[in-house]
């Protein structure tokens, strides 16, 4: 009898491995037929049997579970299947508050920014743990529904969103253009039922209600989504042809009147004391709500104030998420592993006996650094209390020393990199302050295989080159075999594959096929042209993250001028350094790091090889027809109509660059009463000086 016909109980280990391989292929074939071609070749029942058999074998032989196991997937790969849509108004994220003091600071910042004598009225509402969606209505008709994605663009999941009962397809009495935003989520009861159903059918079960909601919404076949018990709460909006109301509270009520479900626990609060009272009340009520919430969101009620407050980076100044305290659990520390990050930092990772915390199985936790291990005296074998808050990496909060096994030794932190070169790892001393870093870093830089690999992972990550199908796992594999050891190699993969230099060719490898290999090469080709800010971020220069990369891109506009400035900064040319430092938001540390990066011959050479392969687009000029777009402005003295922060934010939103010091490149100095040395310098250099009122007239403010 062939293995395919044997009972699971009767299979030998070798037969089971062969069966799992056969089932993985077979199920993948049917998935493709069903999801991509809409042409199933077998009945649903026969398909379910295949999955059940696969699950049963995996249960008997967990060690044989394959990387491409069908139980890890539902349907075909989703992200390639949905069209990308750019949001008319970006979908923002929220800053977090973890304590009452954080909330107090939040309110104080708003008061300072708007120069208010009293605390502003705030709304407080549950932070629903689901995934956000944008629903676009034109003339009352639902025309587009999208996931949040990276905030700028998401996936078009209109057909799927339309299956959710709480989402009307038509609404009456709405503005001509109305984008409703809110959270797609699943209740606890529905989640439990869904998982039972999935399990009975031998299908993948979900980790928690949020994953279940996300997995259900991103099904290729809306018929499947329709069978999933999804719900939707409306709490915000995107593009509008006319305002909904004058306040947050009334605008949300209006969404309720238009037919959307809104949260009954939204309240209007007078100030700190009031919001904290609502927070505690919701914390009490949390377990009875029947759906997951992970905190309370506070928003400034007056919409005109929200507008003035604007955003920092990707989060509004007018809102914050006050998180509930983390959930805790006790488990055993089996080992401490040292990981090497992109910048060489040696990070100790706790390998734990798996334990469920707040619905998620945790087997790793961060131990931060060697001082932290010494301070807590964490030893291998210890029983530890861990906590997990939201998406943050779990942490060890306490060691239960009375449970310590005999003979457990204090942990000795390695002084060398764990890679085969065993390069010395050192704690840096800040040359300016003399402070010793808590981080021990491998000094190998580009000689260190771990750092190179992490650099490559960063290079292809979402906020950098974002190459579909080329994630950490693939980079890991290409790096290990030596096929990709620097960024430029990614762009020569296809040619080398065609020339037979990859052995075996990609399409013949485990986990790859003709189609997926072709897709990867296509995704790589699509990134041969890249935006300047993404490119700068991709370089992985220390202290230059996404936000700094964006500042540099808008300031320098093109790769050539950024490179010139960076080379000059690395030669320590005072003027180039000054200009870079004058960019609001840039500090010495970042400028030093840029200088060091470009001074390194290895980096410069690798960059040149990369630039043979890719084209860096000039930065989009601020999409603004304001007369100050692209101009460099410095504010000095005291301003009377706005706070300094608000004036700066407003200027930036109009496309101006705000600098901290006056130079030959300054276009305007806005000087209020009490202006001193900057005014003098501007006059010497012949920079145009404006009063606050002149400035307002120029930007069309009043
Ligand atoms: S307001 C500009 N309100 O939290 C602020 N967000 O961390 C836009 N979320 O992506 C969001 N409940 O998925 C807002 N009542 C609520 C929310 C909420 C959950 C999620 C949302 C957003 C994320 C930001």
CSV table of C-alpha atoms in Angstrom, one decimal, residues 198-564:
chain,number,residue,atom,x,y,z
A,198,UNK,CA,-11.4,26.1,11.4
A,199,UNK,CA,-10.0,23.4,13.6
A,200,UNK,CA,-12.8,21.0,12.8
A,201,UNK,CA,-12.1,21.6,9.1
A,202,UNK,CA,-8.4,21.0,9.6
A,203,UNK,CA,-7.7,24.6,8.7
A,204,UNK,CA,-5.4,27.2,10.3
A,205,UNK,CA,-6.6,28.6,13.6
A,206,UNK,CA,-5.8,32.2,14.5
A,207,UNK,CA,-3.7,33.5,17.3
A,208,UNK,CA,-6.0,36.2,18.6
A,209,UNK,CA,-9.1,38.2,17.4
A,210,UNK,CA,-7.0,40.8,15.7
A,211,UNK,CA,-5.1,38.3,13.6
A,212,UNK,CA,-8.4,36.6,12.8
A,213,UNK,CA,-9.9,39.9,11.7
A,214,UNK,CA,-6.9,40.7,9.5
A,215,UNK,CA,-6.7,37.2,8.0
A,216,UNK,CA,-10.4,37.3,7.3
A,217,UNK,CA,-10.4,40.7,5.7
A,218,UNK,CA,-7.5,39.9,3.4
A,219,UNK,CA,-9.0,36.8,1.8
A,220,UNK,CA,-8.7,36.6,-1.9
A,221,UNK,CA,-12.3,35.3,-2.2
A,222,UNK,CA,-14.8,37.7,-0.7
A,223,UNK,CA,-17.2,34.7,-0.2
A,224,UNK,CA,-14.8,33.5,2.5
A,225,UNK,CA,-14.7,36.9,4.1
A,226,UNK,CA,-18.5,37.0,4.0
A,227,UNK,CA,-18.6,33.9,6.2
A,228,UNK,CA,-16.3,35.5,8.8
A,229,UNK,CA,-18.1,37.4,11.6
A,230,UNK,CA,-16.4,40.8,11.1
A,231,UNK,CA,-17.6,44.1,12.6
A,232,UNK,CA,-16.7,47.7,12.1
A,233,UNK,CA,-16.6,50.8,14.4
A,234,UNK,CA,-16.3,54.2,12.8
A,235,UNK,CA,-14.2,56.7,14.6
A,236,UNK,CA,-12.5,59.0,12.1
A,237,UNK,CA,-12.6,60.3,8.5
A,238,UNK,CA,-10.3,61.0,5.6
A,239,UNK,CA,-11.2,63.2,2.6
A,240,UNK,CA,-14.4,65.2,3.0
A,241,UNK,CA,-16.1,67.6,0.5
A,242,UNK,CA,-17.5,69.5,3.5
A,243,UNK,CA,-16.9,69.2,7.2
A,244,UNK,CA,-19.0,66.8,9.2
A,245,UNK,CA,-19.2,69.1,12.3
A,246,UNK,CA,-17.1,71.5,14.3
A,247,UNK,CA,-16.0,69.0,16.9
A,248,UNK,CA,-14.7,65.4,17.1
A,249,UNK,CA,-17.6,64.3,19.2
A,250,UNK,CA,-20.3,65.7,17.0
A,251,UNK,CA,-18.5,64.4,13.8
A,252,UNK,CA,-18.5,60.9,15.2
A,253,UNK,CA,-22.2,61.2,16.2
A,254,UNK,CA,-22.9,62.3,12.7
A,255,UNK,CA,-21.2,59.1,11.4
A,256,UNK,CA,-23.6,57.3,13.7
A,257,UNK,CA,-26.6,59.1,12.2
A,258,UNK,CA,-25.4,58.2,8.7
A,259,UNK,CA,-25.7,54.5,9.6
A,260,UNK,CA,-22.3,53.5,11.0
A,261,UNK,CA,-21.8,51.7,14.2
A,262,UNK,CA,-20.0,54.0,16.7
A,263,UNK,CA,-18.6,53.1,20.1
A,264,UNK,CA,-21.0,53.7,23.0
A,265,UNK,CA,-18.1,54.3,25.3
A,266,UNK,CA,-16.9,57.5,23.7
A,267,UNK,CA,-17.0,60.4,26.2
A,268,UNK,CA,-16.2,64.1,26.2
A,269,UNK,CA,-13.8,65.1,29.0
A,270,UNK,CA,-12.9,68.4,30.5
A,271,UNK,CA,-9.2,67.8,31.3
A,272,UNK,CA,-6.7,65.4,32.8
A,273,UNK,CA,-8.7,64.3,35.8
A,274,UNK,CA,-11.7,63.6,33.6
A,275,UNK,CA,-9.9,61.6,31.0
A,276,UNK,CA,-8.1,59.5,33.6
A,277,UNK,CA,-11.5,58.8,35.3
A,278,UNK,CA,-12.8,57.5,31.9
A,279,UNK,CA,-9.6,55.5,31.4
A,280,UNK,CA,-10.0,53.7,34.8
A,281,UNK,CA,-13.7,53.1,34.1
A,282,UNK,CA,-12.9,51.5,30.8
A,283,UNK,CA,-10.1,49.4,32.4
A,284,UNK,CA,-12.7,48.1,34.8
A,285,UNK,CA,-15.1,47.3,32.0
A,286,UNK,CA,-12.6,45.9,29.7
A,287,UNK,CA,-13.2,42.2,30.4
A,288,UNK,CA,-17.0,42.6,29.9
A,289,UNK,CA,-16.8,44.4,26.5
A,290,UNK,CA,-16.7,41.2,24.5
A,291,UNK,CA,-14.0,42.5,22.2
A,292,UNK,CA,-10.3,43.4,22.6
A,293,UNK,CA,-9.3,46.9,23.4
A,294,UNK,CA,-5.7,47.8,24.3
A,295,UNK,CA,-6.1,51.3,25.7
A,296,UNK,CA,-8.1,54.6,25.4
A,297,UNK,CA,-7.6,57.2,22.7
A,298,UNK,CA,-7.8,60.8,23.6
A,299,UNK,CA,-8.4,63.4,20.9
A,300,UNK,CA,-8.7,67.2,21.0
A,301,UNK,CA,-12.4,67.9,20.5
A,302,UNK,CA,-12.3,71.1,18.6
A,303,UNK,CA,-11.5,70.3,14.9
A,304,UNK,CA,-10.1,73.7,14.2
A,305,UNK,CA,-7.6,73.1,17.0
A,306,UNK,CA,-6.8,69.7,15.5
A,307,UNK,CA,-6.0,71.4,12.3
A,308,UNK,CA,-3.7,73.9,13.9
A,309,UNK,CA,-1.9,71.2,15.9
A,310,UNK,CA,-1.2,69.1,12.8
A,311,UNK,CA,1.3,66.2,12.9
A,312,UNK,CA,4.7,65.2,13.9
A,313,UNK,CA,6.1,62.5,11.7
A,314,UNK,CA,3.2,60.1,11.3
A,315,UNK,CA,1.2,60.8,14.4
A,316,UNK,CA,-1.1,63.7,15.1
A,317,UNK,CA,-0.2,66.1,17.9
A,318,UNK,CA,-3.9,66.2,18.8
A,319,UNK,CA,-4.4,62.6,19.7
A,320,UNK,CA,-2.7,59.9,21.8
A,321,UNK,CA,-3.3,56.3,22.8
A,322,UNK,CA,-3.2,55.7,26.6
A,323,UNK,CA,-2.3,52.0,26.8
A,324,UNK,CA,-3.5,49.6,29.4
A,325,UNK,CA,-0.7,48.0,31.5
A,326,UNK,CA,1.0,45.0,30.0
A,327,UNK,CA,-0.2,41.4,30.7
A,328,UNK,CA,2.2,39.2,32.7
A,329,UNK,CA,3.1,35.5,33.0
A,330,UNK,CA,5.6,33.3,34.7
A,331,UNK,CA,7.9,30.9,32.8
A,332,UNK,CA,11.5,29.5,32.8
A,333,UNK,CA,14.5,31.0,31.1
A,334,UNK,CA,16.1,28.2,29.1
A,335,UNK,CA,18.9,30.1,27.5
A,336,UNK,CA,20.3,33.5,26.6
A,337,UNK,CA,21.2,34.0,23.0
A,338,UNK,CA,23.3,36.9,21.7
A,339,UNK,CA,22.0,38.5,18.5
A,340,UNK,CA,24.0,41.0,16.5
A,341,UNK,CA,22.0,43.8,15.0
A,342,UNK,CA,22.7,46.0,11.9
A,343,UNK,CA,24.8,48.4,13.8
A,344,UNK,CA,26.7,45.6,15.6
A,345,UNK,CA,24.9,45.9,18.9
A,346,UNK,CA,25.0,42.7,20.8
A,347,UNK,CA,21.5,42.1,22.1
A,348,UNK,CA,20.8,39.4,24.6
A,349,UNK,CA,17.6,37.5,23.9
A,350,UNK,CA,15.9,35.3,26.5
A,351,UNK,CA,14.9,31.9,25.1
A,352,UNK,CA,11.9,31.0,27.2
A,353,UNK,CA,9.8,27.9,27.8
A,354,UNK,CA,6.8,28.9,25.7
A,355,UNK,CA,4.0,30.5,27.6
A,356,UNK,CA,0.7,32.2,26.7
A,357,UNK,CA,0.5,35.9,27.6
A,358,UNK,CA,-2.6,37.8,26.6
A,359,UNK,CA,-3.6,35.2,24.0
A,360,UNK,CA,-0.2,35.0,22.3
A,361,UNK,CA,2.5,32.3,22.7
A,362,UNK,CA,5.8,33.9,23.8
A,363,UNK,CA,9.1,32.1,23.6
A,364,UNK,CA,11.5,35.0,23.3
A,365,UNK,CA,11.9,38.1,25.3
A,366,UNK,CA,14.4,41.0,25.2
A,367,UNK,CA,17.0,41.4,28.0
A,368,UNK,CA,18.1,44.8,26.6
A,369,UNK,CA,21.8,44.8,27.4
A,370,UNK,CA,24.5,43.5,29.8
A,371,UNK,CA,23.9,46.0,32.5
A,372,UNK,CA,20.3,45.1,32.6
A,373,UNK,CA,21.1,41.4,33.0
A,374,UNK,CA,23.6,42.2,35.8
A,375,UNK,CA,21.1,44.6,37.5
A,376,UNK,CA,18.3,42.0,37.5
A,377,UNK,CA,20.8,39.2,38.1
A,378,UNK,CA,19.1,37.0,35.5
A,379,UNK,CA,20.6,33.5,35.2
A,380,UNK,CA,19.9,30.6,32.9
A,381,UNK,CA,17.4,28.3,34.5
A,382,UNK,CA,15.7,31.0,36.5
A,383,UNK,CA,11.9,31.3,36.8
A,384,UNK,CA,11.0,34.7,35.5
A,385,UNK,CA,8.0,37.0,35.2
A,386,UNK,CA,7.5,38.4,31.7
A,387,UNK,CA,5.2,41.0,30.3
A,388,UNK,CA,3.9,41.8,26.9
A,389,UNK,CA,2.2,45.1,25.9
A,390,UNK,CA,0.6,45.4,22.5
A,391,UNK,CA,3.1,44.8,19.7
A,392,UNK,CA,6.1,45.6,21.9
A,393,UNK,CA,8.7,42.8,22.3
A,394,UNK,CA,8.0,40.9,25.6
A,395,UNK,CA,10.3,41.8,28.5
A,396,UNK,CA,11.5,40.2,31.6
A,397,UNK,CA,10.3,42.2,34.6
A,398,UNK,CA,11.3,40.1,37.5
A,399,UNK,CA,13.4,37.1,38.5
A,400,UNK,CA,11.8,34.8,41.2
A,401,UNK,CA,15.1,34.1,43.0
A,402,UNK,CA,13.5,31.7,45.5
A,403,UNK,CA,12.9,29.3,42.5
A,404,UNK,CA,16.5,29.5,41.3
A,405,UNK,CA,18.0,26.0,40.6
A,406,UNK,CA,21.1,25.1,42.6
A,407,UNK,CA,24.3,25.9,40.8
A,408,UNK,CA,22.9,28.6,38.5
A,409,UNK,CA,25.8,30.9,37.7
A,410,UNK,CA,25.7,34.6,37.0
A,411,UNK,CA,25.5,35.2,33.2
A,412,UNK,CA,28.8,36.2,31.7
A,413,UNK,CA,28.3,38.6,28.8
A,414,UNK,CA,30.5,37.8,25.9
A,415,UNK,CA,33.3,40.3,25.0
A,416,UNK,CA,33.5,39.1,21.4
A,417,UNK,CA,31.0,38.8,18.5
A,418,UNK,CA,29.3,35.4,18.4
A,419,UNK,CA,30.2,35.1,14.7
A,420,UNK,CA,33.1,32.9,13.5
A,421,UNK,CA,35.5,35.9,13.4
A,422,UNK,CA,34.9,36.5,17.1
A,423,UNK,CA,35.7,40.2,16.6
A,424,UNK,CA,36.1,42.1,19.9
A,425,UNK,CA,32.9,43.8,21.0
A,426,UNK,CA,33.3,47.1,22.8
A,427,UNK,CA,31.3,49.6,24.7
A,428,UNK,CA,31.7,53.0,23.1
A,429,UNK,CA,32.5,56.1,24.9
A,430,UNK,CA,30.7,59.2,23.7
A,431,UNK,CA,33.5,61.7,22.8
A,432,UNK,CA,31.4,64.7,23.7
A,433,UNK,CA,30.0,63.6,27.1
A,434,UNK,CA,32.4,60.8,28.1
A,435,UNK,CA,29.4,58.6,28.8
A,436,UNK,CA,29.9,54.8,28.4
A,437,UNK,CA,27.3,53.2,26.2
A,438,UNK,CA,25.1,50.5,27.7
A,439,UNK,CA,25.4,48.7,24.3
A,440,UNK,CA,28.3,46.4,23.5
A,441,UNK,CA,29.0,46.6,19.8
A,442,UNK,CA,31.0,44.3,17.5
A,443,UNK,CA,33.7,46.4,16.0
A,444,UNK,CA,33.8,44.3,12.8
A,445,UNK,CA,31.4,46.6,10.8
A,446,UNK,CA,31.4,45.3,7.3
A,447,UNK,CA,33.7,42.5,8.0
A,448,UNK,CA,31.1,41.1,10.4
A,449,UNK,CA,28.8,38.6,8.6
A,450,UNK,CA,26.0,39.3,11.0
A,451,UNK,CA,26.1,43.1,10.5
A,452,UNK,CA,26.2,42.7,6.7
A,453,UNK,CA,23.3,40.4,6.8
A,454,UNK,CA,21.3,42.7,9.0
A,455,UNK,CA,22.2,45.6,6.7
A,456,UNK,CA,20.8,43.7,3.8
A,457,UNK,CA,17.6,42.9,5.7
A,458,UNK,CA,17.2,46.6,6.5
A,459,UNK,CA,17.9,47.4,2.8
A,460,UNK,CA,15.0,45.4,1.6
A,461,UNK,CA,12.6,46.3,4.4
A,462,UNK,CA,9.3,48.0,4.0
A,463,UNK,CA,10.4,51.5,4.6
A,464,UNK,CA,13.5,51.1,2.4
A,465,UNK,CA,13.6,49.2,-0.9
A,466,UNK,CA,10.4,47.2,0.0
A,467,UNK,CA,11.0,44.4,-2.4
A,468,UNK,CA,8.0,42.1,-2.5
A,469,UNK,CA,8.9,38.5,-1.9
A,470,UNK,CA,12.4,39.4,-0.7
A,471,UNK,CA,12.1,39.4,3.1
A,472,UNK,CA,14.4,38.4,6.0
A,473,UNK,CA,14.1,34.7,5.3
A,474,UNK,CA,15.1,35.0,1.6
A,475,UNK,CA,17.9,37.4,2.4
A,476,UNK,CA,19.2,35.0,5.0
A,477,UNK,CA,19.3,32.1,2.5
A,478,UNK,CA,20.9,34.2,-0.3
A,479,UNK,CA,23.4,35.5,2.1
A,480,UNK,CA,24.4,32.2,3.5
A,481,UNK,CA,25.1,30.7,0.1
A,482,UNK,CA,27.0,33.9,-0.9
A,483,UNK,CA,24.6,34.9,-3.7
A,484,UNK,CA,23.8,38.2,-2.1
A,485,UNK,CA,26.4,39.8,0.2
A,486,UNK,CA,25.9,43.4,-0.6
A,487,UNK,CA,22.9,45.5,-1.9
A,488,UNK,CA,24.1,45.7,-5.5
A,489,UNK,CA,24.0,41.9,-5.8
A,490,UNK,CA,20.2,41.9,-5.5
A,491,UNK,CA,20.0,43.7,-8.8
A,492,UNK,CA,22.3,41.2,-10.6
A,493,UNK,CA,20.5,38.1,-9.3
A,494,UNK,CA,18.3,37.7,-12.3
A,495,UNK,CA,21.2,37.9,-14.8
A,496,UNK,CA,23.3,35.6,-12.7
A,497,UNK,CA,20.4,33.2,-12.5
A,498,UNK,CA,19.9,33.2,-16.2
A,499,UNK,CA,23.6,32.7,-16.8
A,500,UNK,CA,23.4,29.6,-14.7
A,501,UNK,CA,25.5,31.0,-11.9
A,502,UNK,CA,22.9,30.2,-9.3
A,503,UNK,CA,23.0,26.5,-8.6
A,504,UNK,CA,20.4,25.2,-8.6
A,505,UNK,CA,18.5,27.9,-10.4
A,506,UNK,CA,16.0,29.7,-8.2
A,507,UNK,CA,12.9,28.1,-9.7
A,508,UNK,CA,14.2,24.6,-8.8
A,509,UNK,CA,14.8,25.4,-5.1
A,510,UNK,CA,12.7,24.4,-2.2
A,511,UNK,CA,9.9,26.9,-1.6
A,512,UNK,CA,10.4,28.4,-5.1
A,513,UNK,CA,8.8,27.7,-8.5
A,514,UNK,CA,8.8,29.2,-12.0
A,515,UNK,CA,6.1,31.7,-11.0
A,516,UNK,CA,7.5,32.8,-7.7
A,517,UNK,CA,11.0,33.2,-9.1
A,518,UNK,CA,9.6,35.3,-12.0
A,519,UNK,CA,7.6,37.3,-9.5
A,520,UNK,CA,10.7,38.0,-7.4
A,521,UNK,CA,12.7,39.2,-10.4
A,522,UNK,CA,9.9,41.4,-11.5
A,523,UNK,CA,9.6,42.9,-8.0
A,524,UNK,CA,13.3,43.6,-8.0
A,525,UNK,CA,13.1,45.3,-11.5
A,526,UNK,CA,10.3,47.4,-10.2
A,527,UNK,CA,12.6,48.9,-7.6
A,528,UNK,CA,15.4,49.9,-9.9
A,529,UNK,CA,14.1,53.4,-9.6
A,530,UNK,CA,13.7,54.6,-6.1
A,531,UNK,CA,12.7,57.7,-4.2
A,532,UNK,CA,15.5,59.6,-2.6
A,533,UNK,CA,14.2,59.4,1.0
A,534,UNK,CA,13.8,55.6,0.8
A,535,UNK,CA,17.2,55.3,-0.7
A,536,UNK,CA,18.9,57.3,2.1
A,537,UNK,CA,17.0,55.3,4.7
A,538,UNK,CA,18.0,52.0,3.0
A,539,UNK,CA,21.7,52.9,3.4
A,540,UNK,CA,21.3,52.1,7.1
A,541,UNK,CA,23.5,54.9,8.3
A,542,UNK,CA,23.5,55.0,12.1
A,543,UNK,CA,21.2,57.6,13.6
A,544,UNK,CA,19.6,58.2,10.1
A,545,UNK,CA,16.2,56.6,10.3
A,546,UNK,CA,13.1,57.1,8.1
A,547,UNK,CA,12.3,60.6,9.4
A,548,UNK,CA,15.9,62.0,9.1
A,549,UNK,CA,16.1,60.5,5.7
A,550,UNK,CA,13.0,62.3,4.7
A,551,UNK,CA,14.4,65.6,6.1
A,552,UNK,CA,17.6,65.1,4.1
A,553,UNK,CA,15.8,64.3,1.0
A,554,UNK,CA,13.6,67.4,1.1
A,555,UNK,CA,16.5,69.6,1.9
A,556,UNK,CA,19.0,68.4,-0.7
A,557,UNK,CA,16.4,67.4,-3.3
A,558,UNK,CA,18.7,65.1,-5.3
A,559,UNK,CA,21.2,62.3,-4.6
A,560,UNK,CA,24.0,64.3,-6.2
A,561,UNK,CA,23.6,67.2,-3.9
A,562,UNK,CA,23.1,65.0,-0.8
A,563,UNK,CA,26.2,63.0,-1.7
A,564,UNK,CA,28.2,66.2,-2.2
